[in-house]
Short mmCIF file of C-alpha atoms and ligand atoms in Angstrom, two decimals:
data_model
loop_
_atom_site.label_atom_id
_atom_site.label_comp_id
_atom_site.label_asym_id
_atom_site.label_seq_id
_atom_site.Cartn_x
_atom_site.Cartn_y
_atom_site.Cartn_z
CA UNK K 1 0.00 0.00 0.00
CA UNK K 2 1.29 3.48 -0.73
CA UNK K 3 1.60 5.90 2.16
CA UNK K 4 2.35 9.51 1.33
CA UNK K 5 2.88 11.85 4.27
CA UNK K 6 3.86 15.50 4.40
CA UNK K 7 4.83 18.29 6.78
CA UNK K 8 3.88 21.89 6.06
CA UNK K 9 6.56 23.63 4.06
CA UNK K 10 8.15 26.19 6.36
CA UNK K 11 8.53 29.90 5.71
CA UNK K 12 12.09 30.91 5.03
CA UNK K 13 11.70 34.33 6.57
CA UNK K 14 12.27 32.88 10.04
CA UNK K 15 14.81 30.57 11.66
CA UNK K 16 13.95 26.92 12.22
CA UNK K 17 12.61 26.46 15.75
CA UNK K 18 11.06 23.84 18.01
CA UNK K 19 7.59 24.14 16.43
CA UNK K 20 8.97 23.13 13.04
CA UNK K 21 11.01 20.35 14.61
CA UNK K 22 7.88 19.05 16.35
CA UNK K 23 5.84 18.60 13.20
CA UNK K 24 8.77 17.12 11.32
CA UNK K 25 9.50 14.60 14.08
CA UNK K 26 5.89 13.46 14.40
CA UNK K 27 5.67 13.03 10.65
CA UNK K 28 8.93 11.11 10.65
CA UNK K 29 7.70 8.73 13.35
CA UNK K 30 4.73 7.85 11.15
CA UNK K 31 6.85 7.51 8.01
CA UNK K 32 9.36 5.24 9.75
CA UNK K 33 6.65 3.12 11.32
CA UNK K 34 4.95 2.60 7.97
CA UNK K 35 8.26 1.59 6.39
CA UNK K 36 8.66 -0.97 9.16
CA UNK K 37 5.30 -2.31 8.08
CA UNK K 38 6.61 -2.69 4.55
CA UNK K 39 4.41 0.06 3.10
CA UNK K 40 5.52 2.03 0.08
CA UNK K 41 6.28 5.31 1.87
CA UNK K 42 7.00 8.79 0.57
CA UNK K 43 7.76 11.49 3.13
CA UNK K 44 7.91 15.10 1.97
CA UNK K 45 9.05 18.27 3.70
CA UNK K 46 10.47 21.54 2.45
CA UNK K 47 10.33 25.32 2.39
CA UNK K 48 7.76 27.92 1.37
CA UNK K 49 9.76 30.69 -0.24
CA UNK K 50 7.46 33.13 -2.04
CA UNK K 51 5.16 35.83 -0.78
CA UNK K 52 5.22 39.18 0.85
CA UNK K 53 6.82 38.28 4.20
CA UNK K 54 9.89 36.89 2.42
CA UNK K 55 10.07 39.84 0.03
CA UNK K 56 9.77 42.25 2.99
CA UNK K 57 12.39 40.44 5.08
CA UNK K 58 14.80 40.42 2.13
CA UNK K 59 14.22 44.10 1.53
CA UNK K 60 14.91 44.88 5.19
CA UNK K 61 18.18 42.95 5.02
CA UNK K 62 19.25 44.51 1.73
CA UNK K 63 19.37 41.23 -0.21
CA UNK K 64 17.22 39.84 -3.02
CA UNK K 65 14.36 37.52 -2.05
CA UNK K 66 16.15 34.69 -3.86
CA UNK K 67 19.32 35.27 -1.81
CA UNK K 68 17.36 35.27 1.42
CA UNK K 69 15.46 32.17 0.37
CA UNK K 70 18.65 30.33 -0.60
CA UNK K 71 20.32 31.16 2.68
CA UNK K 72 17.41 30.25 4.93
CA UNK K 73 16.27 27.20 2.99
CA UNK K 74 19.72 25.77 3.74
CA UNK K 75 19.04 26.15 7.47
CA UNK K 76 15.78 24.26 7.21
CA UNK K 77 17.37 21.62 5.03
CA UNK K 78 20.19 21.20 7.55
CA UNK K 79 17.71 20.72 10.39
CA UNK K 80 16.23 17.59 8.82
CA UNK K 81 19.19 15.20 9.36
CA UNK K 82 19.85 16.78 12.76
CA UNK K 83 16.38 15.55 13.77
CA UNK K 84 17.09 12.19 12.15
CA UNK K 85 14.09 12.72 9.90
CA UNK K 86 13.97 10.34 6.97
CA UNK K 87 12.34 12.49 4.32
CA UNK K 88 12.37 11.24 0.74
CA UNK K 89 12.55 14.69 -0.79
CA UNK K 90 12.96 18.31 0.23
CA UNK K 91 10.89 20.66 -1.89
CA UNK K 92 11.58 24.35 -2.34
CA UNK K 93 8.80 26.40 -3.90
CA UNK K 94 11.43 28.29 -5.90
CA UNK K 95 12.27 25.04 -7.73
CA UNK K 96 11.60 25.68 -11.42
CA UNK K 97 9.79 22.32 -11.70
CA UNK K 98 7.45 23.23 -8.87
CA UNK K 99 6.63 26.59 -10.42
CA UNK K 100 5.91 25.08 -13.82
CA UNK K 101 3.50 22.57 -12.29
CA UNK K 102 1.77 25.23 -10.19
CA UNK K 103 1.08 27.11 -13.42
CA UNK K 104 -0.17 23.97 -15.09
CA UNK K 105 -2.62 23.07 -12.32
CA UNK K 106 -3.92 26.60 -11.80
CA UNK K 107 -4.30 27.10 -15.53
CA UNK K 108 -6.65 24.13 -15.37
CA UNK K 109 -8.59 25.77 -12.52
CA UNK K 110 -8.86 28.86 -14.76
CA UNK K 111 -9.89 26.82 -17.83
CA UNK K 112 -12.50 25.05 -15.72
CA UNK K 113 -14.08 28.44 -15.07
CA UNK K 114 -13.36 28.84 -11.35
CA UNK K 115 -11.49 32.15 -11.55
CA UNK K 116 -12.54 35.74 -12.26
CA UNK K 117 -11.03 39.19 -12.02
CA UNK K 118 -12.30 41.63 -9.45
CA UNK K 119 -11.50 44.29 -6.93
CA UNK K 120 -10.55 43.12 -3.49
CA UNK K 121 -10.82 45.10 -0.35
CA UNK K 122 -10.15 43.42 2.92
CA UNK K 123 -8.28 43.20 6.18
CA UNK K 124 -4.90 41.67 5.56
CA UNK K 125 -2.32 40.21 7.94
CA UNK K 126 1.15 40.48 6.35
CA UNK K 127 2.57 37.86 8.74
CA UNK K 128 -0.08 35.26 7.76
CA UNK K 129 -0.12 36.47 4.14
CA UNK K 130 -3.87 36.16 4.51
CA UNK K 131 -6.99 38.25 4.27
CA UNK K 132 -9.14 37.70 7.36
CA UNK K 133 -12.90 37.31 7.17
CA UNK K 134 -15.18 39.01 9.62
CA UNK K 135 -15.61 36.23 12.16
CA UNK K 136 -11.84 35.73 12.43
CA UNK K 137 -10.92 39.30 13.28
CA UNK K 138 -10.09 40.12 16.90
CA UNK K 139 -11.22 43.23 18.69
CA UNK K 140 -9.35 46.28 17.51
CA UNK K 141 -9.00 44.82 14.00
CA UNK K 142 -6.26 42.47 15.02
CA UNK K 143 -5.00 39.16 13.56
CA UNK K 144 -6.27 36.17 15.58
CA UNK K 145 -2.85 34.49 15.30
CA UNK K 146 -0.31 37.30 15.43
CA UNK K 147 -2.47 39.81 17.28
CA UNK K 148 -1.04 42.60 15.14
CA UNK K 149 -3.30 45.27 13.67
CA UNK K 150 -4.60 44.24 10.25
CA UNK K 151 -4.05 46.40 7.17
CA UNK K 152 -6.85 47.49 4.86
CA UNK K 153 -5.80 46.40 1.38
CA UNK K 154 -7.54 47.19 -1.85
CA UNK K 155 -6.33 45.79 -5.12
CA UNK K 156 -7.21 44.17 -8.38
CA UNK K 157 -7.03 40.40 -8.00
CA UNK K 158 -7.87 37.23 -9.70
CA UNK K 159 -10.33 35.41 -7.52
CA UNK K 160 -10.86 31.76 -6.87
CA UNK K 161 -14.55 30.84 -6.72
CA UNK K 162 -14.33 29.11 -3.36
CA UNK K 163 -18.05 29.65 -2.73
CA UNK K 164 -18.83 27.37 -5.69
CA UNK K 165 -17.50 24.47 -3.63
CA UNK K 166 -19.66 24.90 -0.56
CA UNK K 167 -21.85 21.88 -1.29
CA UNK K 168 -19.08 19.64 -2.51
CA UNK K 169 -17.04 20.42 0.59
CA UNK K 170 -20.00 19.69 2.83
CA UNK K 171 -20.47 16.39 1.01
CA UNK K 172 -16.76 15.58 1.42
CA UNK K 173 -17.05 16.17 5.16
CA UNK K 174 -20.23 14.14 5.42
CA UNK K 175 -18.72 11.16 3.61
CA UNK K 176 -15.26 11.30 5.17
CA UNK K 177 -15.54 11.98 8.85
CA UNK K 178 -11.84 11.34 9.24
CA UNK K 179 -10.81 13.78 6.51
CA UNK K 180 -9.82 16.15 9.32
CA UNK K 181 -8.53 14.75 12.60
CA UNK K 182 -8.87 14.90 15.56
CA UNK K 183 -12.69 15.33 15.66
CA UNK K 184 -12.62 18.76 17.34
CA UNK K 185 -10.67 20.07 14.34
CA UNK K 186 -13.09 18.40 11.96
CA UNK K 187 -15.91 20.32 13.65
CA UNK K 188 -13.97 23.56 13.49
CA UNK K 189 -13.29 23.16 9.77
CA UNK K 190 -16.83 22.08 9.00
CA UNK K 191 -18.33 25.02 10.85
CA UNK K 192 -16.08 27.37 8.87
CA UNK K 193 -17.57 25.84 5.73
CA UNK K 194 -21.20 25.78 6.83
CA UNK K 195 -21.03 29.38 8.04
CA UNK K 196 -20.73 30.35 4.36
CA UNK K 197 -17.71 30.52 2.07
CA UNK K 198 -16.51 33.69 0.42
CA UNK K 199 -14.39 33.72 -2.72
CA UNK K 200 -10.70 34.31 -2.09
CA UNK K 201 -7.82 36.07 -3.80
CA UNK K 202 -5.87 33.91 -6.14
CA UNK K 203 -3.33 36.47 -7.31
CA UNK K 204 -1.54 39.65 -6.31
CA UNK K 205 -0.62 42.44 -8.67
CA UNK K 206 1.70 44.63 -6.57
CA UNK K 207 3.95 41.77 -5.68
CA UNK K 208 6.67 40.38 -7.93
CA UNK K 209 8.03 37.57 -5.72
CA UNK K 210 5.91 34.60 -6.68
CA UNK K 211 4.81 32.28 -9.47
CA UNK K 212 3.59 34.21 -12.51
CA UNK K 213 -0.08 33.78 -13.45
CA UNK K 214 0.21 32.28 -16.93
CA UNK K 215 -2.94 33.90 -18.34
CA UNK K 216 -2.15 37.32 -16.85
CA UNK K 217 1.61 37.76 -16.36
CA UNK K 218 1.24 41.04 -14.47
CA UNK K 219 0.07 38.96 -11.51
CA UNK K 220 1.71 36.37 -9.33
CA UNK K 221 -0.23 33.67 -7.53
CA UNK K 222 -1.17 34.30 -3.96
CA UNK K 223 1.50 32.47 -1.95
CA UNK K 224 -0.86 29.97 -0.32
CA UNK K 225 -1.95 28.52 -3.67
CA UNK K 226 1.66 28.12 -4.73
CA UNK K 227 2.53 26.62 -1.32
CA UNK K 228 -0.32 24.12 -0.97
CA UNK K 229 0.39 22.74 -4.40
CA UNK K 230 3.85 21.62 -3.24
CA UNK K 231 2.28 18.42 -1.97
CA UNK K 232 1.20 17.59 -5.49
CA UNK K 233 4.00 19.05 -7.63
CA UNK K 234 6.84 17.36 -5.70
CA UNK K 235 5.77 13.93 -6.88
CA UNK K 236 6.30 14.99 -10.47
CA UNK K 237 10.01 15.73 -10.14
CA UNK K 238 11.35 14.34 -6.83
CA UNK K 239 12.92 11.46 -8.75
CA UNK K 240 14.63 12.57 -11.95
CA UNK K 241 13.16 10.83 -14.95
CA UNK K 242 10.32 9.33 -12.94
CA UNK K 243 6.83 10.62 -12.15
CA UNK K 244 5.61 9.38 -8.77
CA UNK K 245 2.19 11.01 -8.99
CA UNK K 246 0.18 7.91 -9.86
CA UNK K 247 2.01 5.92 -7.23
CA UNK K 248 1.46 8.32 -4.31
CA UNK K 249 -1.35 10.75 -5.07
CA UNK K 250 -3.62 11.49 -3.21
CA UNK K 251 -1.60 12.01 -0.03
CA UNK K 252 -2.44 9.78 2.92
CA UNK K 253 -1.68 12.39 5.60
CA UNK K 254 -0.94 16.05 5.75
CA UNK K 255 0.39 16.76 9.24
CA UNK K 256 -0.06 20.41 10.17
CA UNK K 257 -0.33 22.77 13.14
CA UNK K 258 -3.65 24.34 14.05
CA UNK K 259 -2.56 27.74 12.72
CA UNK K 260 -2.97 26.63 9.13
CA UNK K 261 -6.16 24.59 9.44
CA UNK K 262 -8.34 26.74 7.18
CA UNK K 263 -5.91 26.55 4.28
CA UNK K 264 -5.56 22.78 4.41
CA UNK K 265 -9.09 21.76 5.27
CA UNK K 266 -11.10 24.29 3.20
CA UNK K 267 -9.07 26.03 0.50
CA UNK K 268 -6.94 23.04 -0.41
CA UNK K 269 -9.65 20.44 -1.07
CA UNK K 270 -11.64 23.07 -3.03
CA UNK K 271 -8.61 23.89 -5.14
CA UNK K 272 -8.06 20.23 -5.88
CA UNK K 273 -11.71 19.79 -6.84
CA UNK K 274 -11.42 22.79 -9.15
CA UNK K 275 -8.41 21.16 -10.84
CA UNK K 276 -10.07 17.71 -11.07
CA UNK K 277 -7.52 16.18 -8.71
CA UNK K 278 -8.15 13.62 -5.98
CA UNK K 279 -8.48 14.80 -2.37
CA UNK K 280 -6.00 13.61 0.30
CA UNK K 281 -7.26 11.06 2.80
CA UNK K 282 -6.47 12.84 6.06
CA UNK K 283 -5.31 16.14 7.47
CA UNK K 284 -4.09 15.69 11.03
CA UNK K 285 -4.04 18.93 12.98
CA UNK K 286 -1.77 19.09 16.01
CA UNK K 287 -1.70 21.73 18.71
CA UNK K 288 0.85 24.30 19.72
CA UNK K 289 3.90 23.84 21.87
CA UNK K 290 3.82 26.42 24.61
CA UNK K 291 6.48 27.69 26.97
CA UNK K 292 6.88 25.94 30.32
CA UNK K 293 4.74 28.72 31.79
CA UNK K 294 1.88 27.75 29.48
CA UNK K 295 2.20 30.93 27.44
CA UNK K 296 3.07 31.20 23.78
CA UNK K 297 6.80 30.64 23.34
CA UNK K 298 8.58 33.85 22.63
CA UNK K 299 12.11 35.09 22.99
CA UNK K 300 10.96 38.14 24.94
CA UNK K 301 9.24 35.95 27.55
CA UNK K 302 12.39 33.83 27.82
CA UNK K 303 10.35 30.61 27.72
CA UNK K 304 11.65 29.17 24.46
CA UNK K 305 12.84 25.57 24.40
CA UNK K 306 15.74 25.40 21.96
CA UNK K 307 15.82 22.08 20.05
CA UNK K 308 19.55 22.42 19.43
CA UNK K 309 20.25 22.77 23.14
CA UNK K 310 18.22 19.62 23.89
CA UNK K 311 20.09 17.73 21.19
CA UNK K 312 23.50 18.95 22.41
CA UNK K 313 22.75 17.93 25.95
CA UNK K 314 20.64 14.79 25.59
CA UNK K 315 20.82 13.69 21.96
CA UNK K 316 18.38 13.57 19.06
CA UNK K 317 16.51 10.48 20.24
CA UNK K 318 15.81 12.20 23.55
CA UNK K 319 14.34 15.24 21.80
CA UNK K 320 12.19 13.03 19.58
CA UNK K 321 11.03 10.99 22.55
CA UNK K 322 10.36 14.00 24.72
CA UNK K 323 8.18 15.79 22.18
CA UNK K 324 6.13 12.70 21.37
CA UNK K 325 5.84 11.80 25.05
CA UNK K 326 5.15 15.06 26.83
CA UNK K 327 2.51 16.58 24.54
CA UNK K 328 -0.72 14.82 23.58
CA UNK K 329 -0.75 14.88 19.78
CA UNK K 330 -3.61 17.13 18.77
CA UNK K 331 -3.63 19.22 21.95
CA UNK K 332 -1.52 22.18 23.04
CA UNK K 333 1.20 21.39 25.54
CA UNK K 334 3.76 23.19 27.65
CA UNK K 335 7.37 22.15 27.16
CA UNK K 336 10.59 23.14 28.88
CA UNK K 337 14.10 22.09 29.76
CA UNK K 338 13.15 20.95 33.26
CA UNK K 339 10.59 18.54 31.89
CA UNK K 340 13.10 17.29 29.31
CA UNK K 341 15.59 16.53 32.08
CA UNK K 342 12.98 14.85 34.25
CA UNK K 343 11.74 12.58 31.45
CA UNK K 344 15.27 11.82 30.36
CA UNK K 345 16.24 10.65 33.82
CA UNK K 346 13.04 8.91 34.87
CA UNK K 347 11.97 7.33 31.61
CA UNK K 348 14.89 7.06 29.22
CA UNK K 349 17.72 6.42 31.67
CA UNK K 350 15.75 4.58 34.37
CA UNK K 351 12.83 2.82 32.69
CA UNK K 352 14.19 1.90 29.30
CA UNK K 353 17.97 2.30 29.59
CA UNK K 354 18.07 0.44 32.86
CA UNK K 355 15.88 -2.39 31.63
CA UNK K 356 18.23 -2.77 28.67
CA UNK K 357 21.47 -2.67 30.61
CA UNK K 358 20.41 -4.98 33.41
CA UNK K 359 18.84 -7.52 31.05
CA UNK K 360 21.99 -7.70 28.96
CA UNK K 361 24.22 -7.73 32.03
CA UNK K 362 22.30 -10.65 33.57
CA UNK K 363 22.35 -12.65 30.33
CA UNK K 364 26.09 -12.04 30.18
CA UNK K 365 26.74 -12.90 33.81
CA UNK K 366 24.43 -15.88 34.28
CA UNK K 367 24.36 -17.40 30.78
CA UNK K 368 27.68 -16.43 29.19
CA UNK K 369 25.99 -13.92 26.93
CA UNK K 370 23.57 -16.32 25.27
CA UNK K 371 19.82 -15.69 25.45
CA UNK K 372 18.54 -19.05 26.71
CA UNK K 373 16.69 -20.92 23.97
CA UNK K 374 14.01 -21.69 26.52
CA UNK K 375 10.24 -21.16 26.46
CA UNK K 376 9.26 -17.58 27.35
CA UNK K 377 6.88 -16.88 30.20
CA UNK K 378 3.24 -17.07 28.99
CA UNK K 379 2.25 -14.61 31.71
CA UNK K 380 4.61 -11.95 30.37
CA UNK K 381 3.78 -12.89 26.77
CA UNK K 382 0.10 -12.23 27.55
CA UNK K 383 0.96 -8.64 28.44
CA UNK K 384 2.24 -8.20 24.89
CA UNK K 385 -0.80 -9.82 23.27
CA UNK K 386 -2.20 -7.59 20.57
CA UNK K 387 0.31 -4.85 21.37
CA UNK K 388 1.73 -4.58 17.87
CA UNK K 389 -1.78 -4.49 16.38
CA UNK K 390 -2.84 -1.81 18.86
CA UNK K 391 0.19 0.35 18.21
CA UNK K 392 -0.29 -0.06 14.46
CA UNK K 393 -3.98 0.83 14.70
CA UNK K 394 -3.17 3.94 16.74
CA UNK K 395 -0.50 5.02 14.29
CA UNK K 396 -2.94 4.44 11.42
CA UNK K 397 -4.82 7.31 13.07
CA UNK K 398 -1.58 9.29 13.61
CA UNK K 399 -1.90 8.96 17.37
CA UNK K 400 1.82 9.09 18.04
CA UNK K 401 1.39 10.02 21.68
CA UNK K 402 -1.07 7.29 22.68
CA UNK K 403 0.89 4.64 20.80
CA UNK K 404 4.02 5.61 22.72
CA UNK K 405 2.15 5.28 26.00
CA UNK K 406 1.09 1.74 25.04
CA UNK K 407 4.73 0.83 24.46
CA UNK K 408 5.89 2.49 27.65
CA UNK K 409 3.44 0.49 29.75
CA UNK K 410 5.27 -2.65 28.58
CA UNK K 411 8.64 -1.22 29.55
CA UNK K 412 7.31 -0.65 33.04
CA UNK K 413 5.79 -4.12 33.05
CA UNK K 414 9.15 -5.69 32.16
CA UNK K 415 10.87 -3.77 34.92
CA UNK K 416 8.32 -5.07 37.40
CA UNK K 417 8.89 -8.54 36.01
CA UNK K 418 12.58 -8.28 36.86
CA UNK K 419 11.69 -7.38 40.44
CA UNK K 420 9.08 -10.13 40.72
CA UNK K 421 11.36 -12.85 39.37
CA UNK K 422 14.54 -11.63 41.10
CA UNK K 423 16.94 -13.42 38.72
CA UNK K 424 19.82 -12.77 41.13
CA UNK K 425 18.09 -15.09 43.61
CA UNK K 426 17.23 -17.71 40.99
CA UNK K 427 20.89 -17.71 39.93
CA UNK K 428 22.01 -18.82 43.38
CA UNK K 429 20.21 -22.15 43.29
CA UNK K 430 20.82 -24.75 40.51
CA UNK K 431 17.29 -26.07 41.18
CA UNK K 432 15.83 -22.85 39.71
CA UNK K 433 17.98 -22.88 36.57
CA UNK K 434 15.05 -23.40 34.22
CA UNK K 435 13.15 -20.55 35.88
CA UNK K 436 16.18 -18.34 35.34
CA UNK K 437 16.31 -19.44 31.69
CA UNK K 438 12.68 -18.56 31.27
CA UNK K 439 13.10 -15.20 32.97
CA UNK K 440 16.09 -14.16 30.88
CA UNK K 441 14.54 -15.41 27.64
CA UNK K 442 11.36 -13.47 28.43
CA UNK K 443 13.20 -10.26 29.27
CA UNK K 444 15.28 -10.42 26.11
CA UNK K 445 12.14 -11.02 24.10
CA UNK K 446 10.16 -8.23 25.76
CA UNK K 447 13.01 -5.81 25.26
CA UNK K 448 13.32 -6.81 21.62
CA UNK K 449 9.60 -6.36 20.88
CA UNK K 450 9.53 -3.01 22.68
CA UNK K 451 12.58 -1.83 20.75
CA UNK K 452 11.12 -2.81 17.38
CA UNK K 453 8.01 -0.77 18.21
CA UNK K 454 10.10 2.12 19.53
CA UNK K 455 12.38 2.17 16.48
CA UNK K 456 10.22 4.75 14.70
CA UNK K 457 10.53 7.09 17.70
CA UNK K 458 14.16 6.59 18.62
CA UNK K 459 15.96 5.09 15.63
CA UNK K 460 19.52 5.39 16.98
CA UNK K 461 19.14 4.01 20.49
CA UNK K 462 16.84 1.18 19.46
CA UNK K 463 19.19 0.12 16.72
CA UNK K 464 22.11 0.02 19.17
CA UNK K 465 20.05 -2.05 21.56
CA UNK K 466 18.71 -4.44 18.93
CA UNK K 467 22.26 -4.95 17.66
CA UNK K 468 23.40 -5.73 21.21
CA UNK K 469 20.56 -8.25 21.48
CA UNK K 470 21.76 -9.87 18.26
CA UNK K 471 18.36 -9.15 16.66
CA UNK K 472 18.77 -6.13 14.36
CA UNK K 473 15.62 -6.72 12.27
CA UNK K 474 13.06 -3.94 12.77
CA UNK K 475 10.34 -5.15 10.44
CA UNK K 476 7.00 -5.08 12.18
CA UNK K 477 6.54 -8.82 11.74
CA UNK K 478 9.20 -9.11 14.43
CA UNK K 479 7.08 -7.25 16.96
CA UNK K 480 5.28 -10.40 18.06
CA UNK K 481 6.40 -11.92 21.36
CA UNK K 482 8.03 -15.25 20.47
CA UNK K 483 7.38 -18.49 22.39
CA UNK K 484 11.11 -19.13 22.92
CA UNK K 485 14.18 -17.10 23.69
CA UNK K 486 16.05 -17.91 20.51
CA UNK K 487 19.60 -18.65 21.65
CA UNK K 488 21.08 -15.43 20.24
CA UNK K 489 24.34 -14.07 21.52
CA UNK K 490 24.23 -10.64 23.14
CA UNK K 491 27.04 -8.15 23.10
CA UNK K 492 28.04 -5.50 25.60
CA UNK K 493 26.08 -2.26 25.48
CA UNK K 494 27.29 1.16 26.57
CA UNK K 495 24.55 2.96 28.54
CA UNK K 496 21.90 4.10 26.04
CA UNK K 497 21.06 7.20 28.04
CA UNK K 498 24.05 8.08 30.23
CA UNK K 499 23.74 10.48 33.15
CA UNK K 500 24.06 14.12 32.00
N1 MSP R 601 4.46 28.22 4.99
C1 MSP R 601 3.29 27.96 5.75
C2 MSP R 601 2.79 26.55 5.54
C3 MSP R 601 2.50 26.19 4.11
S1 MSP R 601 2.03 24.52 3.95
C4 MSP R 601 1.47 24.40 2.40
C5 MSP R 601 3.61 28.13 7.24
N2 MSP R 601 4.90 28.04 7.59
S2 MSP R 601 5.48 28.20 9.07
O1 MSP R 601 6.91 28.24 8.94
O2 MSP R 601 4.86 29.27 9.76
O3 MSP R 601 5.16 26.83 9.78
C6 MSP R 601 3.94 26.63 10.41
C7 MSP R 601 3.94 25.24 11.00
O4 MSP R 601 5.06 25.04 11.86
C8 MSP R 601 2.74 24.94 11.87
O5 MSP R 601 1.61 24.57 11.12
C9 MSP R 601 3.28 23.81 12.70
O6 MSP R 601 3.31 22.64 11.93
C10 MSP R 601 4.68 24.27 12.99
N3 MSP R 601 4.74 25.15 14.16
C11 MSP R 601 5.21 26.42 14.22
N4 MSP R 601 5.13 26.86 15.50
C12 MSP R 601 4.60 25.92 16.29
C13 MSP R 601 4.41 25.77 17.68
N5 MSP R 601 4.66 26.72 18.54
N6 MSP R 601 3.93 24.58 18.10
C14 MSP R 601 3.70 23.53 17.27
N7 MSP R 601 3.91 23.65 15.97
C15 MSP R 601 4.22 24.86 15.41
O7 MSP R 601 2.70 28.31 8.00
#
């Protein structure tokens, strides 16, 4: 089965920060998990480089928009391997191939009769690059996201006949209740639609930094149309000489933050309908990371969690784990360095790291480093019954947080098992040798299954551990708890999560 998953493409007028890292990591967990399941995966991320904010930022810095875009796109591109994200392509909206395809698709929207020229007057937020409709505007004519005062803009535009899609969008929502997830976001998007859709700007005349409108070259496309189409255009040129569109379109999941819900859940499906293209299966909308004080992260409040600092101090796996663990996916959540440290010590070093090191140490000490080829304990095996299926089902719904909790419960269970069985006592008496065999075989097996399931979250540490267990295979078929220990040889393991 093909599985195509995307992150938003990030604006190059800012520096990469934790919010971007968060979306990219969650998306990567899903992509990696699906690869473990043998699915045909394509994972796309990239940068959004056109539009007024970029042009303005370039102007302020005395460089051309292209220079600014080139410089900052590099920073976003460099972040991807730092996060250990396994994207299959990195799209830049200044790619010539992207621009050509944007023109092609939107020409079709035009030919299909869904555009017209008109005068636009409205309240515009330059930071969002978006005109706000009445029910979005805050008191004092302010942007609901940036809280800055909106500007009254009047200009000649090409319009996209969004209102023509009211019924088809309502039908889409009625037939596909999981088009937008989680359900609260589905309701939010649907109520935006049912409250009545207004046509939206498709082009800008004043602006030069964008994709030229092919039927009216004095205009460039409004940046959001150019940006949203990245999900579609990338498939056409990500692999030189090969067109992946038929293989991967429509996308399985767009993972986005709640700030860009309207664009992905209303404008985007309408645009695709207007161009006769298939609609993606799901848009998953996650919440915002907040400062440890529960307020919006901002440098001036001094409550920003710096992803690079977390990585320097604790490593990439720890950052990935922390973000998936501490914030319910879909809800807002406060994050901070103290919580990172606490989770690192209590859960990574103690729960998981300690289970790994003591299991391997006991196999080494009591059984010369060979996992006994003895029957595993049915009581412990029962605790793993259906685990892989449950984790898979949760990740089918992009529930990265709940799936991780399911796995973590088994880590805790295995640690309790060590205490209950007290292998150090069993080792003292030859009469309990077979019980010791069973205990060690069960622990090695539990640890292996857990690590296969955790591989999508923490690829580096789990791979070190699975290698030490002599069982490097991470395919999901291996996440079933085996009836015997297997007789594999373990090798020494440096602490996975050393004290910091
Ligand atoms: N360029 C547009 C998206 C176009 S997609 C066709 C854009 N870019 S952005 O750089 O502002 O990135 C927004 C996204 O970054 C959010 O939707 C979210 O995925 C992520 N986040 C940015 N700040 C965030 C938090 N504070 N918390 C969680 N995620 C956030 O919008």
